[in-house]
PDB file of N, CA and C in Angstrom:
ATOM      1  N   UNK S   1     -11.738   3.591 -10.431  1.00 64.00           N
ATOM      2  CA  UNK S   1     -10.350   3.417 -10.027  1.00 64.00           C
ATOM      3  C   UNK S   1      -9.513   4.481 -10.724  1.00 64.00           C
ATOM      4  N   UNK S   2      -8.440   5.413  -9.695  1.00 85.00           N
ATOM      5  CA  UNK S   2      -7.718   5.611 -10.686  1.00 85.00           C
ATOM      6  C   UNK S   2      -6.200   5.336 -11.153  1.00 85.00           C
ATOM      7  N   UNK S   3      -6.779   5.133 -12.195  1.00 91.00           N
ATOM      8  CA  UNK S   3      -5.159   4.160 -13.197  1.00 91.00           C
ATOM      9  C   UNK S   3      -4.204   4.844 -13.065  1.00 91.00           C
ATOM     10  N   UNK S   4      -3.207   4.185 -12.714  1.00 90.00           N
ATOM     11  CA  UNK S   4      -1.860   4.786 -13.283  1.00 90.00           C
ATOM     12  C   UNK S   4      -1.074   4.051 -14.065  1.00 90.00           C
ATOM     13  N   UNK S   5       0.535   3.913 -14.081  1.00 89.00           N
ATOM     14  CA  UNK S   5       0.812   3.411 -14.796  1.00 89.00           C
ATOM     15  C   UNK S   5       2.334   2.748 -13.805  1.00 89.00           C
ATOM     16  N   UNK S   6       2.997   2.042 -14.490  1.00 87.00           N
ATOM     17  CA  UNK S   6       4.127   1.324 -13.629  1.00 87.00           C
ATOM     18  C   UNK S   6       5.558   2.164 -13.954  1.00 87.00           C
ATOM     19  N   UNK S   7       5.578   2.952 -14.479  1.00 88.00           N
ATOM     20  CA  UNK S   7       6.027   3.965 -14.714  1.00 88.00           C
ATOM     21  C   UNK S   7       6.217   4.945 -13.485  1.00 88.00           C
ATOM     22  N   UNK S   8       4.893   5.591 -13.517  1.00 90.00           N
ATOM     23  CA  UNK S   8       4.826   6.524 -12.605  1.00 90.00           C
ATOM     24  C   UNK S   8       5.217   5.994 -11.402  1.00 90.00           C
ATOM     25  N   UNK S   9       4.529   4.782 -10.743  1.00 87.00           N
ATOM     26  CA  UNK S   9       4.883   4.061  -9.199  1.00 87.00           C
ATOM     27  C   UNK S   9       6.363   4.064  -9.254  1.00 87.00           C
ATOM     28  N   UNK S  10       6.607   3.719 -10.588  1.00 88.00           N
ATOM     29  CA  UNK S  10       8.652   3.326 -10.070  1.00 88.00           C
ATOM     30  C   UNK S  10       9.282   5.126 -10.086  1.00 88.00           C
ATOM     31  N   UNK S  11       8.589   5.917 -10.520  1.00 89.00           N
ATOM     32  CA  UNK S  11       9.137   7.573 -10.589  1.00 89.00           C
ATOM     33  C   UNK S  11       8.841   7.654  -9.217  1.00 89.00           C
ATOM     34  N   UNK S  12       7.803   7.442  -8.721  1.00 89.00           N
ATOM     35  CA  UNK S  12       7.301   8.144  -7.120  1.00 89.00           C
ATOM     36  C   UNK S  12       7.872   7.293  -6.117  1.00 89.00           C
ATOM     37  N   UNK S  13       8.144   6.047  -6.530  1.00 90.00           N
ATOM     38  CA  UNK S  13       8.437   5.409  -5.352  1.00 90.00           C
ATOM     39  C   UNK S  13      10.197   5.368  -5.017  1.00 90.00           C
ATOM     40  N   UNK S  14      10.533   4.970  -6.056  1.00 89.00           N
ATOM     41  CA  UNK S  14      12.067   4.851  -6.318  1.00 89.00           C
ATOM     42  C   UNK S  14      12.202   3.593  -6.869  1.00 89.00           C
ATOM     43  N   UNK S  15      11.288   2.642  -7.166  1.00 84.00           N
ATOM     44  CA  UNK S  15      11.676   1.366  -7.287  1.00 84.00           C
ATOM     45  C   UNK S  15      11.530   0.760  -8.803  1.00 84.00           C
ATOM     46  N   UNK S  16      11.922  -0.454  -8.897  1.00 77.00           N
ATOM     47  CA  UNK S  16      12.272  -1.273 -10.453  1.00 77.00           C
ATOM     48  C   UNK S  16      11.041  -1.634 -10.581  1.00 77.00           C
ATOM     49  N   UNK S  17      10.225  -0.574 -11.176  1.00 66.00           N
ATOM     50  CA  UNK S  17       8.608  -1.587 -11.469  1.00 66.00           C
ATOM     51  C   UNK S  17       8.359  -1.079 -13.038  1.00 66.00           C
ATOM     52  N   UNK S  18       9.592  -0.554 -13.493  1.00 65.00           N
ATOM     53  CA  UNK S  18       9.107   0.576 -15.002  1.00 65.00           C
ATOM     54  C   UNK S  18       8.367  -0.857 -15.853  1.00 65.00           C
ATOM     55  N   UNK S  19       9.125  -2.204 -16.033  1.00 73.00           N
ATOM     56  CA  UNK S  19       8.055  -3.275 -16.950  1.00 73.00           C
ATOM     57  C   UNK S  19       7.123  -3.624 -16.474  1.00 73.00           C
ATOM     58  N   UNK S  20       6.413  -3.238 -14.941  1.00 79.00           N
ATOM     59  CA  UNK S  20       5.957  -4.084 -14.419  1.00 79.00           C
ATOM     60  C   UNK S  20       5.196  -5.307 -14.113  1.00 79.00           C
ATOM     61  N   UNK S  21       4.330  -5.757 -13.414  1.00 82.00           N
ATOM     62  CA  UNK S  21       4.376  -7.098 -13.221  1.00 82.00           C
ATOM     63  C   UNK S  21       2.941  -7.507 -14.026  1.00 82.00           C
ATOM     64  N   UNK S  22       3.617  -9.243 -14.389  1.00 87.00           N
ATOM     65  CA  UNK S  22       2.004 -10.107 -15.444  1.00 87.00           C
ATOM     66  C   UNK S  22       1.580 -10.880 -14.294  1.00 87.00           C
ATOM     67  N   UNK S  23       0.491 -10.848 -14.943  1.00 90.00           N
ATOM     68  CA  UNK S  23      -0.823 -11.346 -14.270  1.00 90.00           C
ATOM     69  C   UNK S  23      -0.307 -12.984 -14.206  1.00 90.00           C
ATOM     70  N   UNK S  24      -0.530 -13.875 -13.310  1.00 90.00           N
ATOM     71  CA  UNK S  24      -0.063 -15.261 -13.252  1.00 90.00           C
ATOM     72  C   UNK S  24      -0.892 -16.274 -13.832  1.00 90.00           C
ATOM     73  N   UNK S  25      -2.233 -15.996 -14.810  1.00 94.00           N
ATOM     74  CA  UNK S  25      -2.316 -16.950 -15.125  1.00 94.00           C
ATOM     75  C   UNK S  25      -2.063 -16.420 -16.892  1.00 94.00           C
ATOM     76  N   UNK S  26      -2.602 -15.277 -16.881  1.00 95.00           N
ATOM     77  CA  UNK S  26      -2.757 -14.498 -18.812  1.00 95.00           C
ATOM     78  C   UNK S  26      -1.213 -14.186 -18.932  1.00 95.00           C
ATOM     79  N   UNK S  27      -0.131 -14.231 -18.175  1.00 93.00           N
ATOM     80  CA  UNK S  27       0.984 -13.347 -18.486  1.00 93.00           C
ATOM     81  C   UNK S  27       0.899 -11.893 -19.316  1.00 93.00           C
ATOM     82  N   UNK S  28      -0.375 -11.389 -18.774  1.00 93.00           N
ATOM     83  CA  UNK S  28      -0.603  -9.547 -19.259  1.00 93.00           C
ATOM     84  C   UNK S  28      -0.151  -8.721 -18.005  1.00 93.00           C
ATOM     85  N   UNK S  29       0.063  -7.610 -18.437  1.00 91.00           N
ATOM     86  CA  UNK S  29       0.556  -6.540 -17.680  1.00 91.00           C
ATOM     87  C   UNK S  29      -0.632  -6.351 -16.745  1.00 91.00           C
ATOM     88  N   UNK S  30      -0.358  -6.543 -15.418  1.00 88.00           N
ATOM     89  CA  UNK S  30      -0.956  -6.273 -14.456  1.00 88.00           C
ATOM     90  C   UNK S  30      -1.438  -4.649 -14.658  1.00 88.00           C
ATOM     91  N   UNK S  31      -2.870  -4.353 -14.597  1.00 90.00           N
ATOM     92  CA  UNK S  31      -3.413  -3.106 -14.038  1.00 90.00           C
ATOM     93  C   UNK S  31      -3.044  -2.580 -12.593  1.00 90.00           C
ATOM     94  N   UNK S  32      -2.461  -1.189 -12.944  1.00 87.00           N
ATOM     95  CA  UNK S  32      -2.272  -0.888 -11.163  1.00 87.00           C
ATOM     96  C   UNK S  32      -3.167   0.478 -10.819  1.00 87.00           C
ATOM     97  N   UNK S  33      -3.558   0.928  -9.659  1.00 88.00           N
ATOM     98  CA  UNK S  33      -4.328   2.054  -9.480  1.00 88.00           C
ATOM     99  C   UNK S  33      -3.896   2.387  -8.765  1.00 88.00           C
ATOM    100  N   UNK S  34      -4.450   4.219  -8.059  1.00 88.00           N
ATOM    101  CA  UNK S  34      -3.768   5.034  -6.978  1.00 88.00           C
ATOM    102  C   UNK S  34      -4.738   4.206  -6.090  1.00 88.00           C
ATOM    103  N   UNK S  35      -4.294   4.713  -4.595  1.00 90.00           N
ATOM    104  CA  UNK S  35      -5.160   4.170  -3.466  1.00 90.00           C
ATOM    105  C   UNK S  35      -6.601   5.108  -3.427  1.00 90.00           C
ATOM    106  N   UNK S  36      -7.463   4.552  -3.299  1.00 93.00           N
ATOM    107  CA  UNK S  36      -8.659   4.793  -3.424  1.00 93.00           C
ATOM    108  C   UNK S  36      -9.722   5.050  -2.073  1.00 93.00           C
ATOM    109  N   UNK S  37      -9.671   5.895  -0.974  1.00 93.00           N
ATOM    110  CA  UNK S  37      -9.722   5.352   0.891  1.00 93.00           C
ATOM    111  C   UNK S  37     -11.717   5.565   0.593  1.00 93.00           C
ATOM    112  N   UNK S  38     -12.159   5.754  -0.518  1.00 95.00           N
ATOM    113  CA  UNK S  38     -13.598   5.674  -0.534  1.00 95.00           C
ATOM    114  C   UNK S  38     -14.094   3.932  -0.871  1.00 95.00           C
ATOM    115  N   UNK S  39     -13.046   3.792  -1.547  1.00 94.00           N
ATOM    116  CA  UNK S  39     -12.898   2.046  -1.454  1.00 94.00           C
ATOM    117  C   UNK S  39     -13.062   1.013  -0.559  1.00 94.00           C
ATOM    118  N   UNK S  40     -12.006   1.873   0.499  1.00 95.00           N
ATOM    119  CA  UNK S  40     -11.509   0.911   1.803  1.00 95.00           C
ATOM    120  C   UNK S  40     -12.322   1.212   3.039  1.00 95.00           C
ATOM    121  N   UNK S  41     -12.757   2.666   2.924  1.00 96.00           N
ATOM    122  CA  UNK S  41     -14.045   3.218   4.053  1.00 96.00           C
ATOM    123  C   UNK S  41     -15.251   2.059   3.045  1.00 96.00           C
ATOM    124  N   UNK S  42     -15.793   1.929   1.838  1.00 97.00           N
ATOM    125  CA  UNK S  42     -16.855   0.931   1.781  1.00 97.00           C
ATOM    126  C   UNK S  42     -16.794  -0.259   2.425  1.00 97.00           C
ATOM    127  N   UNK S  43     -15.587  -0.778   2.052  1.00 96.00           N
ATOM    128  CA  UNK S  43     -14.685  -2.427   2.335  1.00 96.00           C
ATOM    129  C   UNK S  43     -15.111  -2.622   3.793  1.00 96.00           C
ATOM    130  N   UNK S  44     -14.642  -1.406   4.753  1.00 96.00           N
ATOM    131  CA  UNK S  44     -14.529  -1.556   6.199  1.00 96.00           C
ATOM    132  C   UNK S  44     -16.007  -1.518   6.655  1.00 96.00           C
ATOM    133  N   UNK S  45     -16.844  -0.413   6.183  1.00 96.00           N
ATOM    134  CA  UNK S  45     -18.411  -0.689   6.303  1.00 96.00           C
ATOM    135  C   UNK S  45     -18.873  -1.896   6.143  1.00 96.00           C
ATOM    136  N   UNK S  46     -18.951  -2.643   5.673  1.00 97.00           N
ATOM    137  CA  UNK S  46     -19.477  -3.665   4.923  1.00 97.00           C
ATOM    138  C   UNK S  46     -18.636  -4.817   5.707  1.00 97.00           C
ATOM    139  N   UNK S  47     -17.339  -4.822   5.856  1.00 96.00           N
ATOM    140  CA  UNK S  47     -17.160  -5.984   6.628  1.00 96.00           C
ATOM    141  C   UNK S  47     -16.618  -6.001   7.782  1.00 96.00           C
ATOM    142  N   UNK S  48     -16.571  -4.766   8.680  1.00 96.00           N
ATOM    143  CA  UNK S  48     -16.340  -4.842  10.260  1.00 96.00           C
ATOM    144  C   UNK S  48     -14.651  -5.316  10.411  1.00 96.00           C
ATOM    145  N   UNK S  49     -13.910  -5.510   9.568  1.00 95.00           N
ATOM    146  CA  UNK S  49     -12.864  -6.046   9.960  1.00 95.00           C
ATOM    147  C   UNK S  49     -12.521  -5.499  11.437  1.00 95.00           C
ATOM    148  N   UNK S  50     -11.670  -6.362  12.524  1.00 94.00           N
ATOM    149  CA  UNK S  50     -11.101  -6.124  13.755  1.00 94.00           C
ATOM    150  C   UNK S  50      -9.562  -5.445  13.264  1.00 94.00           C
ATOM    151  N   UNK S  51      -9.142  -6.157  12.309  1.00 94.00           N
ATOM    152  CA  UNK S  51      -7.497  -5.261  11.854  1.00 94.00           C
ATOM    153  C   UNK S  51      -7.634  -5.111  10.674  1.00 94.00           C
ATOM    154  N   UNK S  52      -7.026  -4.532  10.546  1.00 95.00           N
ATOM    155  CA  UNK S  52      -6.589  -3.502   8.883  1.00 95.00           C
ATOM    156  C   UNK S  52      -5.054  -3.944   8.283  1.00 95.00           C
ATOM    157  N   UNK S  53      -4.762  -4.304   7.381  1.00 93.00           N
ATOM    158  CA  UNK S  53      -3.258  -4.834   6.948  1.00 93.00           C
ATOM    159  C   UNK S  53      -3.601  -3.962   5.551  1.00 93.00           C
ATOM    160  N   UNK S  54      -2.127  -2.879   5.437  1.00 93.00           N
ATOM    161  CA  UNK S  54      -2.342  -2.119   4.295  1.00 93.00           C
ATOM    162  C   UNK S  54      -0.958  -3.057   3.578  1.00 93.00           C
ATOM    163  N   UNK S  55      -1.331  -3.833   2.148  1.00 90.00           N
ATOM    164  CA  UNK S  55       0.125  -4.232   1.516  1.00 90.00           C
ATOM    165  C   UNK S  55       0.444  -3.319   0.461  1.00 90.00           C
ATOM    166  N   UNK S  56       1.311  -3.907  -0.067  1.00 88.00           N
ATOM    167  CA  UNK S  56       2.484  -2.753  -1.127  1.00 88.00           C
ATOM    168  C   UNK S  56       2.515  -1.468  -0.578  1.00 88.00           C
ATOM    169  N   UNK S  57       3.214  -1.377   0.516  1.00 91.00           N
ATOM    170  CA  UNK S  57       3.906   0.231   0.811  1.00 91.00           C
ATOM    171  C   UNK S  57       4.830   0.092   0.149  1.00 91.00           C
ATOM    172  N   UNK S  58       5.771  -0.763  -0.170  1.00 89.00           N
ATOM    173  CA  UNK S  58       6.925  -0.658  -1.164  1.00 89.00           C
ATOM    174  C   UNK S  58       6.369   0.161  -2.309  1.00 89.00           C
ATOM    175  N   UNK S  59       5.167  -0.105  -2.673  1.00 88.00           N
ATOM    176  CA  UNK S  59       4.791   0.705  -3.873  1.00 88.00           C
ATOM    177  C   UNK S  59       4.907   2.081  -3.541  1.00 88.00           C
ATOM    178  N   UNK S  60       4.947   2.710  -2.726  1.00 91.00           N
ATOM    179  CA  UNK S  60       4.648   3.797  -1.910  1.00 91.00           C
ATOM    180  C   UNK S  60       6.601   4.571  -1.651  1.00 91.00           C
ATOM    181  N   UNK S  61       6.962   3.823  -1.331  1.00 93.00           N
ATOM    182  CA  UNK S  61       8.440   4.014  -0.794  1.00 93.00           C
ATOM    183  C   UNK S  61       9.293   2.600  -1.163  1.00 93.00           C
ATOM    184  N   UNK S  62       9.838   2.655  -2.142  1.00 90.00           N
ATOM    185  CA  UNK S  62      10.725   1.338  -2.286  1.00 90.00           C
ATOM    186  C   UNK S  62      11.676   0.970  -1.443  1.00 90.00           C
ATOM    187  N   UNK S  63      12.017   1.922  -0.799  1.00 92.00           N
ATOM    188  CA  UNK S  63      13.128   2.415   0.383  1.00 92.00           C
ATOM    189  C   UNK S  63      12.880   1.369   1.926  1.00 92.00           C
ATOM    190  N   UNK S  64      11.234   1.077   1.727  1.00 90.00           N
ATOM    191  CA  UNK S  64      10.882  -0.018   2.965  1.00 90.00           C
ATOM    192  C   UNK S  64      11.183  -1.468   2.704  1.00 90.00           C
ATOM    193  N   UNK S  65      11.188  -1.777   1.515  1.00 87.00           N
ATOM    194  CA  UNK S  65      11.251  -2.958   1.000  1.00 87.00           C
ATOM    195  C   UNK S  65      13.090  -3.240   0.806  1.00 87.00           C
ATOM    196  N   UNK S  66      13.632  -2.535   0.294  1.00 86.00           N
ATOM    197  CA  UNK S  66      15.230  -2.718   0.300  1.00 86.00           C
ATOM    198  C   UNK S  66      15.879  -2.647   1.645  1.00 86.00           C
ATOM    199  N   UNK S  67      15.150  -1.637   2.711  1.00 85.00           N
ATOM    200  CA  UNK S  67      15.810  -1.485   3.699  1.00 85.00           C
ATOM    201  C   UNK S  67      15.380  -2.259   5.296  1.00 85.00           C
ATOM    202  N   UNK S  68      13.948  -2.534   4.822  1.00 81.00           N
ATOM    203  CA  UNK S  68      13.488  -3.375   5.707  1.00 81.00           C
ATOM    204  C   UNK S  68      12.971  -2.484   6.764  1.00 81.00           C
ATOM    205  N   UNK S  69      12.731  -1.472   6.866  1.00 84.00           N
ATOM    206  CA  UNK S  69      13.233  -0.575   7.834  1.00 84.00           C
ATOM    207  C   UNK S  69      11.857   0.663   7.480  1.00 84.00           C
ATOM    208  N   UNK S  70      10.702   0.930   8.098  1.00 88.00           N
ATOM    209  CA  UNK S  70      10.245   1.988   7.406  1.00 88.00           C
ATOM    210  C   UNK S  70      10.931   3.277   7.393  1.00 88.00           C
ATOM    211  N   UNK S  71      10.034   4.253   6.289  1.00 92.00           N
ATOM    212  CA  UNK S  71      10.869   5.262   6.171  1.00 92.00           C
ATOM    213  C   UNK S  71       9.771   6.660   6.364  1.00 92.00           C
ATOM    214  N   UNK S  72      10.491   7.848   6.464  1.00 94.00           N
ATOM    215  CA  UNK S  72       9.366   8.929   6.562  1.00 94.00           C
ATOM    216  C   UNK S  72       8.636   9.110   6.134  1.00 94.00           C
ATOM    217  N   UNK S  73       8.747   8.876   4.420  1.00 95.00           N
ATOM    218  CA  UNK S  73       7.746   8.731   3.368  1.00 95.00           C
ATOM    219  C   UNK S  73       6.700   7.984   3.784  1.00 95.00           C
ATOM    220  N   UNK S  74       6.596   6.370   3.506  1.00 93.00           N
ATOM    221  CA  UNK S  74       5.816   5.369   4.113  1.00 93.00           C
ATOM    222  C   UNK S  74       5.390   5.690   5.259  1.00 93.00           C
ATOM    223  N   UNK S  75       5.601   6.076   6.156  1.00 93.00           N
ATOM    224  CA  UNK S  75       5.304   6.539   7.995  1.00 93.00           C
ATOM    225  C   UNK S  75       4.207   7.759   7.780  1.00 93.00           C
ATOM    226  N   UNK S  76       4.264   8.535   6.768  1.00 95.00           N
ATOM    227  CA  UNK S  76       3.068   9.880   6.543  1.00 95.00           C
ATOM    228  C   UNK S  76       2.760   9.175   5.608  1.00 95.00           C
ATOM    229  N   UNK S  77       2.734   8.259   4.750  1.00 95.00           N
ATOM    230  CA  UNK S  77       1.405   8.146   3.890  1.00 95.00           C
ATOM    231  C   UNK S  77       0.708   7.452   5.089  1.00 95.00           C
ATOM    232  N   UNK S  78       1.121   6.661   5.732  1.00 95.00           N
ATOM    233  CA  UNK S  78       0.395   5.795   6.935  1.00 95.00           C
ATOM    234  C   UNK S  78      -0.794   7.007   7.337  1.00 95.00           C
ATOM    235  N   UNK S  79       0.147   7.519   7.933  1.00 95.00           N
ATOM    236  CA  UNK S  79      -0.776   8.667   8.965  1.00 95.00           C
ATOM    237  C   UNK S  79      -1.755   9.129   8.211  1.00 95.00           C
ATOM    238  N   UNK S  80      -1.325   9.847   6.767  1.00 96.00           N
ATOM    239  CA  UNK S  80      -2.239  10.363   6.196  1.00 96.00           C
ATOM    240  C   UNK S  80      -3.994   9.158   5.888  1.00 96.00           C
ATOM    241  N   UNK S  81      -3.482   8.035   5.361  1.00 96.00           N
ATOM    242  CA  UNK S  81      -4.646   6.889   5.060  1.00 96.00           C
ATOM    243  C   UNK S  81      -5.385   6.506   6.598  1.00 96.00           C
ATOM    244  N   UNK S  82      -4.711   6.517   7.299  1.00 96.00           N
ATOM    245  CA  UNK S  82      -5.511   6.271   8.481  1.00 96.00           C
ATOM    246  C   UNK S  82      -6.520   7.763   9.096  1.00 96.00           C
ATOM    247  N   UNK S  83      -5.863   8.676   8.798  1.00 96.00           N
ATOM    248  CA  UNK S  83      -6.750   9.940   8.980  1.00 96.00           C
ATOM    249  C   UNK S  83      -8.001  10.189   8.010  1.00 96.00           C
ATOM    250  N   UNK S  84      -7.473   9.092   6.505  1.00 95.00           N
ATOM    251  CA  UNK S  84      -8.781   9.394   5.625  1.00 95.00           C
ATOM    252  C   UNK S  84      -9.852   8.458   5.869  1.00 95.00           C
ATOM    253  N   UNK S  85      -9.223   7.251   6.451  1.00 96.00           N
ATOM    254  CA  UNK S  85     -10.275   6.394   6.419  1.00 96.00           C
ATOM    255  C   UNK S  85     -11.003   5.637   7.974  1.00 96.00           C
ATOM    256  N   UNK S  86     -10.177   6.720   8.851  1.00 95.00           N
ATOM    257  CA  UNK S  86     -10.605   7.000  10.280  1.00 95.00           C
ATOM    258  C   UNK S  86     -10.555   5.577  11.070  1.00 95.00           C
ATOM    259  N   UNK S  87      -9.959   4.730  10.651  1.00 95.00           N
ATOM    260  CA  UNK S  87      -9.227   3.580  11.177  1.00 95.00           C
ATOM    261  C   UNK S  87      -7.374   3.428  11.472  1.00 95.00           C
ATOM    262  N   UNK S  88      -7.211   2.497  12.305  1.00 94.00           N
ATOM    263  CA  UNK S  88      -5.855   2.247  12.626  1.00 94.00           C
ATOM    264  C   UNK S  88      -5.577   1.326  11.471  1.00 94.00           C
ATOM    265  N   UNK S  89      -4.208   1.401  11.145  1.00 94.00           N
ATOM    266  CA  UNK S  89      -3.724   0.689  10.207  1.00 94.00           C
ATOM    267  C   UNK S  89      -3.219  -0.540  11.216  1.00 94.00           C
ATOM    268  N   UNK S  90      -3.288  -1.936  10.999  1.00 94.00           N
ATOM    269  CA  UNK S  90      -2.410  -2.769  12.087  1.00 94.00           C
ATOM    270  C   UNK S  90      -1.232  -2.959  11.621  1.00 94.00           C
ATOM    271  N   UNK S  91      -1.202  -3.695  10.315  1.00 92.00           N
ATOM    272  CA  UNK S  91      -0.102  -4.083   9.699  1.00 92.00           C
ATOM    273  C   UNK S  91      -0.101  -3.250   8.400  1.00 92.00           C
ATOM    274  N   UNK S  92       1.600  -3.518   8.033  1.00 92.00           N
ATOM    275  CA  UNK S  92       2.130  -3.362   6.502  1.00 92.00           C
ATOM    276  C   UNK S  92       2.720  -4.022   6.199  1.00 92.00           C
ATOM    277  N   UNK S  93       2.309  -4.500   5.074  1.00 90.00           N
ATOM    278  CA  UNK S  93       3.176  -5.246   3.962  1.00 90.00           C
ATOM    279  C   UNK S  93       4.262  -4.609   3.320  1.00 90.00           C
ATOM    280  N   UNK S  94       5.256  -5.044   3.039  1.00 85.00           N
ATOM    281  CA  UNK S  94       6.473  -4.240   2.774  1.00 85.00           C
ATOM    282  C   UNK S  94       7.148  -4.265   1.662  1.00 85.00           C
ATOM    283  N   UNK S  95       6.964  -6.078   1.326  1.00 76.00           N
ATOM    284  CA  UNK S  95       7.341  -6.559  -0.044  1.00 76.00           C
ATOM    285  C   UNK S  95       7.229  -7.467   0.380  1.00 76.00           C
ATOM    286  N   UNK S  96       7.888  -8.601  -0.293  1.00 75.00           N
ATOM    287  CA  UNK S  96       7.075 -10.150  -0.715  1.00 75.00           C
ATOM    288  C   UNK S  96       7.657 -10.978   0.765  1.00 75.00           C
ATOM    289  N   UNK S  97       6.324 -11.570   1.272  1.00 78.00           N
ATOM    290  CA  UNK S  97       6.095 -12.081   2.659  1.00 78.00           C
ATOM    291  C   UNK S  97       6.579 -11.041   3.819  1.00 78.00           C
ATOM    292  N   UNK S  98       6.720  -9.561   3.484  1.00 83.00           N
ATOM    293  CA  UNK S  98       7.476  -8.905   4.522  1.00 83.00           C
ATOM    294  C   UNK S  98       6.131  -8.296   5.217  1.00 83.00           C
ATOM    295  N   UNK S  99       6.038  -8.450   6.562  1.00 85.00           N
ATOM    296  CA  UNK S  99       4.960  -7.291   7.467  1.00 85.00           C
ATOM    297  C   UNK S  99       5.571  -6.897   8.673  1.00 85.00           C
ATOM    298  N   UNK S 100       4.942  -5.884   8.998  1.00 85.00           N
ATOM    299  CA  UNK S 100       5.766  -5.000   9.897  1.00 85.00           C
ATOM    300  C   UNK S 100       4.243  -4.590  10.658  1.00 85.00           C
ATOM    301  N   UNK S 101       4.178  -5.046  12.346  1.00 85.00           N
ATOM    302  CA  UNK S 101       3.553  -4.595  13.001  1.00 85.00           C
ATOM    303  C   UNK S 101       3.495  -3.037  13.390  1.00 85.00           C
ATOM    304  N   UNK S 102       1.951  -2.296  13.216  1.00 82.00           N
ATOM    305  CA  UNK S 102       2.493  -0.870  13.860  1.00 82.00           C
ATOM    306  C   UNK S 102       1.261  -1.155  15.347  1.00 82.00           C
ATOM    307  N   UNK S 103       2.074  -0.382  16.391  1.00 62.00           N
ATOM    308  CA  UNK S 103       1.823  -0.542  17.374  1.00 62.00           C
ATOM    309  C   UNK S 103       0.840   0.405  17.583  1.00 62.00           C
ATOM    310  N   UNK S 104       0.237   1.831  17.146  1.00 49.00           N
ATOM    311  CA  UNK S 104      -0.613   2.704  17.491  1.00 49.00           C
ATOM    312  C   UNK S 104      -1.224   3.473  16.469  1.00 49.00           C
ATOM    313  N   UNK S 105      -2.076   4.340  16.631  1.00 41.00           N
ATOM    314  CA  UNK S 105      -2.975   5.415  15.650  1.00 41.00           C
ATOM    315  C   UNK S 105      -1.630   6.415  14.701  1.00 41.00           C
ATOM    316  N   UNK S 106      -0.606   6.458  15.714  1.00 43.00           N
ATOM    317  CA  UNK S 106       0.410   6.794  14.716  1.00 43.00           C
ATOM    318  C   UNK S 106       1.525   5.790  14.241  1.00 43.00           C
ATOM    319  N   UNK S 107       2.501   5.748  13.500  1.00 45.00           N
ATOM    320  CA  UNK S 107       3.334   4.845  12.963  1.00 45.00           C
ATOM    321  C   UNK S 107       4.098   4.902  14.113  1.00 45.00           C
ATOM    322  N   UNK S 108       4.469   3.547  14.805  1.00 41.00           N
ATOM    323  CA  UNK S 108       5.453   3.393  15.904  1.00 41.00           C
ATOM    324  C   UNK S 108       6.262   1.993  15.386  1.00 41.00           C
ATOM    325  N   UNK S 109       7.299   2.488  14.892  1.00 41.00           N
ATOM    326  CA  UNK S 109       8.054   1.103  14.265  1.00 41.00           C
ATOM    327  C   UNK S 109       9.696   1.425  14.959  1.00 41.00           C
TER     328      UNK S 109
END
């Protein structure tokens, strides 16, 4: 995996994650990592999923989660993860209970 830190996500993304979040049962600082698509190409081998739901794009663009609304940022990392891992993305998670249907191989929101 590679680590980062909650730091960096709230520098890249724009968002309030600099303390970020404890674990719910240890109350320790949650471990966070970059996206990993040798991960998610194993994941998808191995279990055939029919849809794909990518969550925390907010991590990605905080700008989706405040605005509800995707944004250019979030819309090319899309494109880009679906080009690495040669699947359609169906859904995104946006922030807490938020998903946003995408309709095609490219982001159509």
């Amino acid at each position: 995996m590679d680590e980062t830190s909650w730091k960096d996500i709230a520098l890249t993304s724009g968002g309030p994650w600099q303390a970020g979040e404890l674990t719910s049962v240890t109350q320790r600082l949650r471990r966070v990592g970059r996206f990993d698509d040798q991960i998610v190409v194993r994941a998808i081998m191995t279990n055939q999923p029919h849809r794909i739901v990518m969550n925390h794009l907010d991590q990605v663009d905080y700008n989706v989660a405040a605005s509800n609304k995707m944004t250019d940022k979030a819309s090319e990392f899309i494109v880009q993860v679906q080009d690495r891992i040669g699947r359609r993305i169906d859904t995104v998670g946006t922030g807490e209970q938020v998903l946003i249907q995408i309709g095609s191989a490219h982001v159509d929101i």
